[in-house]
Each structure stands twice: as C-alpha cells, then as structure tokens.
Amino acid sequence: MDIRSRSGLRPVINVSGTMTSLGASIVGEPVIEAVAQILPQFVEIDDLQKKASTAIAAACGSESGYVTASCSAAITLCIAATMTGDDHGLIEQLPDTTGLRNEVVIQTGHLVNYGAPIDQAIRLAGARVVTVGAATEAHGYQLATAITERTTAALYVVSHHTVQFGMITLEEFIAVAHGKGVPVIVDAASEYDLKRFIEAGADLVLYSAHKFLGGLTAGIVAGTKARVRAAYFQNGGIGRGMKVGKEGIVGAIAALEAWQTRDHVAIRARERGYLTLWREALNRFAGVWAQLDPDPTGNPLDRLKLHIDPQEARITAWDLADALARPQRGGAPVIVRDHEAELHFFFLDPCNLHPGEEQTVLARIVDELEHARSAPQPIVTPFHQRDARHVAGRRNWPD
Ligand SMILES: *Cc1c(COP(=O)(O)O)cnc(C)c1O
C-alpha cells in the first residue's frame, strides 16, 4: 500500500510543477540507490564536498562547486561569501556587517517569492537590498548608478516568476556589474541549462537539486574557486543552520550524473503525448480553450494552458482548480498550476507524473467540467473570497 494512504495522507497527483509544498519532484532510482548506500556509512564531509565540486564543475563548466541545503540557502551563503571572503573572523561576525560592503543590487522585477521573499534570503546574511528600476522596467544606467563602494554583489534571478519583459538582460547586467568590479550571482533554481550562466560570465550560479534534477532537497552552487570556497566556509558561520547532510550531497552528485545520461528526447516526447491527449479532449468542452505553452524562460518544456470562460463553462478557472484539489465525488486530488488563476486560466505541467496518471488527470477534469455543466447554478466564487479562504485554510495548522 502507498505510504501516503497508510499514513492517512492524500495521494495527490502533481500537475503543477516542482513544488516544495508538494514534495518537490520524483526522485529517480539511481539517486535513491546512491542515497540508500551512504545513509548507514560515515564519510568525511570535506572530501565528499570535494567530489561534489568535481561533479558540479563537470556539469556546469565551472571551476568549482558545493552542495548546500537549498537554493534559497545558497543565495544567503553566496551573498555572505562576497562580504567576508574566506576570513573566518568575518564569517563568524555575520550577520553583523560592520566594516563590510553590504549592499546587494537586484532589479525590482526580480523580487520574486518562491515560498518566501527572495529579499529576505539576502537580508538573512546581514546584507541590505538595493532595488534597481521599476517593477516592469529597468536599464543598465540605473544599475550603474545603484552600484557604489558599498555594493558587495549583484543578484540576477532567472525564473518564470520574474517580470518577463523590460528587464536588463543577463549579458548587460554582468557587463555593468563587472565594469564596476562587483561579482554577479545568478539564481537559476529551476533552469535546465547548467552551463549557460557560467558561460555568460556569472561568478556564482545557483540551482535547486530537487527540481528538474530530481535529487534530494539541496542547493547547488557553481562558480569560481575562491568564491565557492568562501561560500562553503559559511558552514562555520550563518550556514550552520542551513547545513546539508551526506544524503543531500550524495543525492545531488547522483542527480547530476543521472542528468547527463537521461533520455531527454524520450521524456519530452512522453510529455508531449500527455499534453496532446489533454488538449484534444478538453478543447471539446464549451468555454474551454487549451493550448500548448512553452516555458517562459526557455527550458525545454511545454505546459498546457487551460483558459476557462466562466460564462460558457459555468465554472471559473479557480473554482475548477479548487474542485480538482478537493474532490467532492471521489477520485484522486489533482493539484494544477494555478498561480495566475484570476486571469481565467491555469496550467497542467506534465513533468512530475507517473505513467497512467495522465489518464486520471484527464478523467478528473472531465468529471468536474461535466458536473459544472449540469449544476443548477454556475460555480463562481468571487476571487478575493477564494484567496481569503486559501490564506485562512492554513492559519490553524496543525489543526
Ligand atoms: C525554487 C526557487 C528558489 C528556491 O529554491 P529552493 O532550493 O527550494 O530553496 C529560489 N529561486 C527561484 C527562482 C526558485 O524558483
């Protein structure tokens, strides 16, 4: 029996993407195997992290690398590294930044929330956030002005969560920052391309090991040797509370190795099969318009964008998403990607499905659409009420 059912947990189907709130991603067999082998053994962590450095360097084309607790931890620790270098006295002084450069420049349109606000990951190190440009528009000259003798680092975020237009390109961002002698850290947590940002000249590039890579929860730091070393040494300072264990390090190494040999073409074809199945079937419903949607940051991944016209379908996109997550007439809970649902669409992300689940997903959506069609009243919750319900729903945890 499924461990979730045995423990009284709902066996959810994840068509939303790699979400921390749902357990990140499916950890593959080679990673499970490697982790199972290290768990009962002792190992010298400095040596294990040296192996990680070699694996990360090979995968990312960087000089060095190391593994930390998460990409969010990596942001904090890499910013700390730019402030302290490898000086252990300064490392122990943080988050008190007296006497140190402590300002981090970041575009306003890059101030994302990935479960927590990214500016807090900066401030955790003791640094100060200096925003560049407006929410929807930034220019190189603004970055140049924002950089002063107090600037310790420039942080660039690559993510579908950022504003996708009007931002400074990575190339210009690096040119301006480097022109002023400031290192560039790239948060590429969910980006499939392990080489592009190092090649572009970034000093430190950060990934999540538990997203597309399918590792255990961990963060991957790639970069120049001196910078990576200074970040690694933060484990003797503020990084202690963000430590990764042997299982996370071994998991990240195994995931990077598996990534090199993964059959990406076959996986893409399988995902395309799911998307086509859903699109053909769902486009037959009145008020539903399904189209393939390429990943906004260029990852080799498409999703199905499902527009729901509440007049014709007799249900809103957000009510449909909620009905899928909380089945009233039996069936598996299906969690869709609904962070823009107030715009009357949500996405189906095919990356984290076990074979056969694509049929369950389709059957559940069809069931909810048919139910809405024959319901006595259209299913239309005002969006602000839905939002308030979601917020309130978590307030009494663990009740
Ligand atoms: C997921 C994500 C993070 C956080 O990554 P964790 O490894 O889960 O801490 C940071 N930045 C972006 C852009 C993300 O998508």
XYZ file of C-alpha atoms and ligand atoms in Angstrom:
414
model
C 0.000 0.000 0.000
C 1.105 3.554 -0.797
C 2.902 5.035 2.243
C 0.674 8.094 1.949
C -2.564 6.150 2.290
C -1.101 4.112 5.151
C -0.248 7.348 6.954
C -3.614 8.946 6.292
C -2.195 11.404 3.728
C -3.943 12.252 0.484
C -2.251 10.629 -2.547
C -2.128 13.804 -4.619
C -1.329 13.922 -8.315
C 1.006 16.791 -9.135
C 0.410 18.642 -12.417
C 1.685 21.920 -11.006
C 5.464 21.510 -11.366
C 8.254 21.025 -8.839
C 6.681 22.477 -5.723
C 8.291 22.400 -2.296
C 4.769 22.324 -0.845
C 4.093 19.015 -2.628
C 7.447 17.323 -2.034
C 9.463 18.889 -4.885
C 9.933 16.211 -7.563
C 10.062 12.483 -8.237
C 13.455 11.257 -7.008
C 14.806 8.812 -9.579
C 16.062 5.275 -8.935
C 19.815 5.984 -9.331
C 19.554 8.759 -6.731
C 17.532 6.611 -4.310
C 20.108 3.848 -4.728
C 23.103 6.122 -4.050
C 21.451 7.730 -1.039
C 20.475 4.354 0.434
C 24.116 3.257 0.182
C 25.569 6.271 2.002
C 22.959 6.543 4.763
C 24.386 3.835 7.082
C 28.029 4.888 6.467
C 30.374 7.568 7.785
C 32.200 9.756 5.340
C 34.439 12.809 5.638
C 32.182 15.638 4.551
C 35.009 17.903 3.283
C 36.071 15.069 0.975
C 32.503 14.348 -0.101
C 32.056 18.044 -0.910
C 35.294 17.874 -2.959
C 33.646 15.114 -5.016
C 30.585 17.326 -5.327
C 32.841 20.151 -6.529
C 34.236 17.915 -9.272
C 30.759 16.727 -10.317
C 29.360 20.278 -10.348
C 32.381 21.615 -12.246
C 31.909 18.918 -14.899
C 28.167 19.512 -15.212
C 28.240 23.319 -15.102
C 31.570 24.112 -16.742
C 32.635 25.990 -13.599
C 35.921 25.897 -11.673
C 34.270 24.523 -8.532
C 31.069 23.932 -6.680
C 29.489 22.664 -3.495
C 26.162 21.493 -2.178
C 24.086 23.330 0.381
C 20.649 22.878 1.947
C 18.640 24.576 -0.786
C 18.898 27.213 -3.471
C 17.462 29.706 -1.005
C 20.277 28.888 1.433
C 22.729 29.220 -1.452
C 21.540 32.796 -2.096
C 22.158 33.760 1.539
C 25.517 31.989 1.758
C 26.870 33.283 -1.543
C 25.998 36.846 -0.600
C 27.677 36.249 2.762
C 30.719 34.972 0.857
C 31.008 38.168 -1.170
C 31.044 40.161 2.097
C 33.517 38.057 4.112
C 35.679 36.256 1.594
C 37.466 33.372 3.333
C 38.148 35.333 6.551
C 36.832 33.134 9.372
C 36.667 36.036 11.788
C 34.358 37.920 9.455
C 32.376 34.727 8.761
C 31.660 34.438 12.495
C 30.841 38.158 12.689
C 27.834 37.889 10.334
C 25.018 38.888 10.243
C 26.736 41.939 11.778
C 28.223 43.594 8.706
C 30.091 46.412 10.478
C 33.044 47.437 8.347
C 31.938 45.392 5.328
C 30.430 46.281 1.973
C 26.890 45.030 2.454
C 24.603 46.240 -0.331
C 23.127 43.850 -2.898
C 21.669 45.276 -6.090
C 18.730 43.485 -7.679
C 16.145 44.522 -10.269
C 12.736 45.331 -8.780
C 11.133 42.975 -11.311
C 13.292 40.161 -9.909
C 11.970 40.414 -6.346
C 10.131 37.091 -6.512
C 8.564 34.967 -3.817
C 9.365 31.269 -4.262
C 7.687 30.290 -0.988
C 9.460 33.105 0.852
C 10.501 36.536 -0.423
C 13.919 36.495 -2.110
C 14.877 39.800 -0.490
C 14.699 38.033 2.867
C 17.290 35.489 1.694
C 19.547 38.494 1.014
C 18.800 40.200 4.335
C 19.418 36.953 6.258
C 23.121 37.336 5.539
C 23.054 40.813 7.078
C 23.073 42.491 3.679
C 20.873 45.345 2.514
C 18.708 45.180 -0.601
C 19.118 47.995 -3.145
C 16.475 47.798 -5.861
C 17.141 48.801 -9.444
C 14.460 50.186 -11.766
C 10.683 49.884 -11.588
C 8.605 46.699 -11.403
C 8.275 46.499 -15.177
C 11.264 48.457 -16.478
C 14.974 48.589 -15.686
C 18.033 49.880 -17.538
C 21.773 49.404 -17.394
C 22.359 53.048 -16.399
C 20.157 52.544 -13.319
C 22.216 49.513 -12.333
C 25.426 51.508 -12.820
C 24.150 54.294 -10.552
C 22.928 51.843 -7.900
C 26.413 50.293 -7.616
C 28.622 52.195 -5.159
C 31.631 51.458 -2.942
C 29.138 49.839 -0.527
C 27.974 47.228 -3.072
C 29.028 43.657 -2.340
C 27.134 41.736 -5.037
C 24.631 41.937 -7.875
C 21.899 39.276 -7.874
C 20.168 38.204 -11.091
C 17.112 35.937 -10.999
C 16.155 33.663 -13.892
C 12.626 32.400 -13.332
C 9.112 32.388 -14.753
C 8.201 34.247 -11.540
C 10.134 37.387 -12.545
C 8.722 40.092 -14.800
C 9.375 38.680 -18.276
C 9.825 41.965 -20.177
C 11.591 45.281 -19.727
C 14.379 43.821 -17.578
C 18.140 44.211 -18.040
C 19.495 41.227 -19.963
C 21.924 38.940 -18.175
C 24.710 39.946 -20.552
C 24.301 43.664 -19.882
C 23.817 43.070 -16.159
C 27.131 41.197 -15.984
C 28.933 43.767 -18.127
C 27.805 46.685 -15.922
C 28.460 44.897 -12.614
C 31.871 43.587 -13.685
C 32.721 47.009 -15.089
C 32.346 48.262 -11.516
C 34.219 45.315 -10.001
C 31.108 43.707 -8.456
C 30.510 39.929 -8.622
C 27.296 38.584 -10.165
C 25.285 35.812 -8.534
C 22.628 34.129 -10.708
C 19.669 32.403 -9.076
C 18.857 29.775 -11.708
C 16.985 27.466 -9.317
C 14.646 25.953 -11.908
C 16.705 26.344 -15.072
C 17.615 23.212 -17.021
C 20.668 24.762 -18.657
C 23.578 24.051 -16.323
C 26.206 25.797 -18.464
C 24.673 28.970 -19.913
C 25.105 31.299 -16.941
C 28.690 30.330 -16.141
C 29.473 30.720 -19.850
C 27.891 34.183 -19.767
C 30.432 35.154 -17.079
C 28.455 34.833 -13.821
C 30.677 34.411 -10.760
C 28.299 32.134 -8.866
C 25.308 30.235 -10.272
C 22.761 28.560 -8.009
C 20.402 25.669 -8.728
C 17.953 23.552 -6.774
C 18.895 19.875 -6.699
C 15.289 18.838 -6.078
C 13.627 20.495 -9.053
C 14.269 19.333 -12.641
C 17.315 17.316 -11.486
C 15.187 15.035 -9.298
C 17.665 14.938 -6.398
C 17.009 15.165 -2.678
C 16.273 18.613 -1.302
C 19.541 20.563 -1.691
C 21.091 23.552 -3.409
C 23.907 23.512 -5.935
C 26.484 26.311 -6.084
C 28.760 26.559 -9.144
C 31.413 29.201 -9.613
C 34.988 30.350 -9.311
C 37.112 28.538 -6.768
C 37.727 31.465 -4.425
C 34.054 32.439 -4.325
C 32.821 28.865 -3.855
C 35.362 28.335 -1.082
C 34.207 31.484 0.710
C 30.595 30.306 0.409
C 31.469 26.805 1.673
C 33.250 28.264 4.706
C 29.983 29.936 5.757
C 29.083 26.487 7.149
C 31.222 27.579 10.105
C 29.006 30.659 10.459
C 25.468 31.515 9.420
C 25.415 28.436 7.163
C 25.344 26.092 10.144
C 21.580 26.403 10.387
C 21.278 25.630 6.697
C 23.504 22.583 6.590
C 23.102 19.749 4.151
C 23.736 16.157 5.230
C 25.644 13.395 3.465
C 22.388 12.210 1.878
C 21.774 15.603 0.267
C 25.315 15.818 -1.105
C 25.313 12.257 -2.451
C 21.810 12.846 -3.822
C 22.950 15.953 -5.705
C 26.008 14.206 -7.169
C 23.898 11.239 -8.291
C 21.228 13.541 -9.748
C 23.847 15.474 -11.752
C 25.270 12.206 -13.092
C 21.821 10.854 -13.961
C 21.026 14.142 -15.710
C 23.922 13.617 -18.153
C 22.582 10.223 -19.241
C 18.846 10.924 -19.016
C 16.966 10.361 -22.294
C 15.714 13.937 -22.589
C 14.233 13.375 -26.068
C 12.125 10.416 -24.941
C 10.908 12.290 -21.867
C 9.929 15.305 -23.959
C 8.047 13.018 -26.364
C 6.191 11.349 -23.494
C 5.232 14.709 -22.047
C 4.108 15.901 -25.470
C 1.849 12.816 -25.620
C 0.149 13.797 -22.327
C -0.273 17.400 -23.459
C -1.820 16.384 -26.775
C -4.177 13.931 -25.074
C -5.414 16.637 -22.691
C -5.633 19.345 -25.335
C -7.686 17.259 -27.789
C -10.096 16.029 -25.126
C -10.571 19.316 -23.259
C -10.989 21.542 -26.318
C -14.289 19.715 -26.941
C -15.845 21.436 -23.915
C -17.758 24.676 -24.350
C -15.916 27.523 -22.653
C -12.605 25.663 -22.504
C -9.649 26.605 -24.683
C -6.485 24.552 -24.292
C -3.184 25.423 -25.941
C 0.446 24.360 -25.578
C 2.502 26.934 -23.716
C 6.307 26.884 -23.990
C 8.215 27.536 -20.753
C 8.747 31.304 -20.462
C 12.453 31.102 -19.581
C 13.273 28.705 -22.407
C 13.501 25.426 -20.531
C 12.837 22.545 -22.959
C 9.376 22.039 -21.524
C 5.804 22.815 -22.565
C 2.718 23.038 -20.408
C -0.972 23.013 -21.295
C -2.602 26.389 -20.728
C -6.288 25.893 -19.980
C -8.452 29.009 -20.440
C -11.826 28.730 -18.757
C -14.672 31.065 -19.755
C -16.869 31.077 -16.630
C -19.998 32.052 -18.609
C -19.782 29.146 -21.016
C -18.108 26.540 -18.827
C -20.280 27.579 -15.840
C -17.245 27.417 -13.537
C -14.281 29.744 -13.019
C -10.682 28.669 -13.529
C -10.026 28.969 -9.772
C -13.163 27.062 -8.772
C -12.170 24.309 -11.176
C -8.634 24.228 -9.724
C -10.068 24.006 -6.195
C -12.561 21.289 -7.170
C -9.709 19.254 -8.680
C -7.663 19.620 -5.495
C -10.607 18.782 -3.191
C -12.713 16.118 -4.934
C -16.298 16.025 -3.678
C -17.399 12.905 -5.583
C -14.366 10.663 -5.018
C -11.269 10.335 -7.167
C -7.693 11.489 -6.705
C -6.817 15.056 -5.680
C -5.182 16.752 -8.667
C -3.056 19.840 -7.997
C -2.794 22.169 -11.002
C -0.538 25.182 -11.589
C -2.934 27.991 -10.709
C -0.805 30.946 -9.591
C -2.390 33.155 -12.286
C -5.945 31.746 -11.990
C -7.554 35.189 -11.561
C -6.717 35.737 -15.247
C -9.082 32.810 -16.047
C -6.501 30.184 -16.885
C -4.305 27.610 -15.218
C -1.625 25.239 -16.447
C -1.100 21.499 -16.464
C 2.599 20.693 -16.024
C 3.477 17.182 -17.265
C 6.919 16.872 -15.590
C 6.037 15.045 -12.419
C 3.563 12.384 -13.497
C 3.861 8.659 -13.001
C 2.760 6.636 -16.056
C -1.033 6.337 -16.137
C -1.652 9.437 -14.036
C -2.228 11.465 -17.219
C -5.475 9.495 -17.704
C -6.567 10.135 -14.112
C -5.887 13.854 -14.545
C -7.997 13.947 -17.696
C -10.840 11.942 -16.155
C -10.939 14.244 -13.127
C -11.052 17.431 -15.229
C -13.744 15.957 -17.486
C -15.775 14.956 -14.420
C -15.575 18.440 -12.897
C -16.435 20.154 -16.199
C -19.452 17.872 -16.736
C -20.550 18.424 -13.158
C -20.361 22.215 -13.635
C -22.284 21.987 -16.910
C -25.228 20.271 -15.224
C -25.071 22.141 -11.879
C -28.200 24.187 -11.063
C -26.093 27.346 -10.536
C -22.814 28.420 -12.190
C -19.872 27.756 -9.835
C -18.457 31.251 -9.370
C -16.691 32.193 -6.136
C -15.537 35.834 -6.089
C -11.755 35.626 -6.443
C -10.948 37.617 -3.296
C -13.057 35.177 -1.252
C -11.164 32.270 -2.713
C -7.858 33.917 -1.884
C -9.004 34.672 1.674
C -10.155 31.050 2.071
C -6.735 29.766 0.981
C -4.946 32.049 3.438
C -7.367 31.163 6.257
C -7.091 27.456 5.430
C -3.503 27.353 6.689
C -3.791 29.617 9.697
C -4.790 26.930 12.159
C -2.122 24.428 11.216
C -1.624 21.806 12.700
C -5.382 21.704 13.363
C 12.572 27.341 -6.197
C 13.290 28.614 -6.313
C 14.144 29.043 -5.295
C 14.290 28.303 -4.012
O 14.891 27.086 -4.233
P 14.993 26.027 -3.034
O 16.079 25.127 -3.492
O 13.666 25.355 -2.969
O 15.330 26.792 -1.818
C 14.860 30.196 -5.485
N 14.734 30.919 -6.599
C 13.896 30.555 -7.593
C 13.829 31.401 -8.811
C 13.150 29.386 -7.480
O 12.335 29.013 -8.472
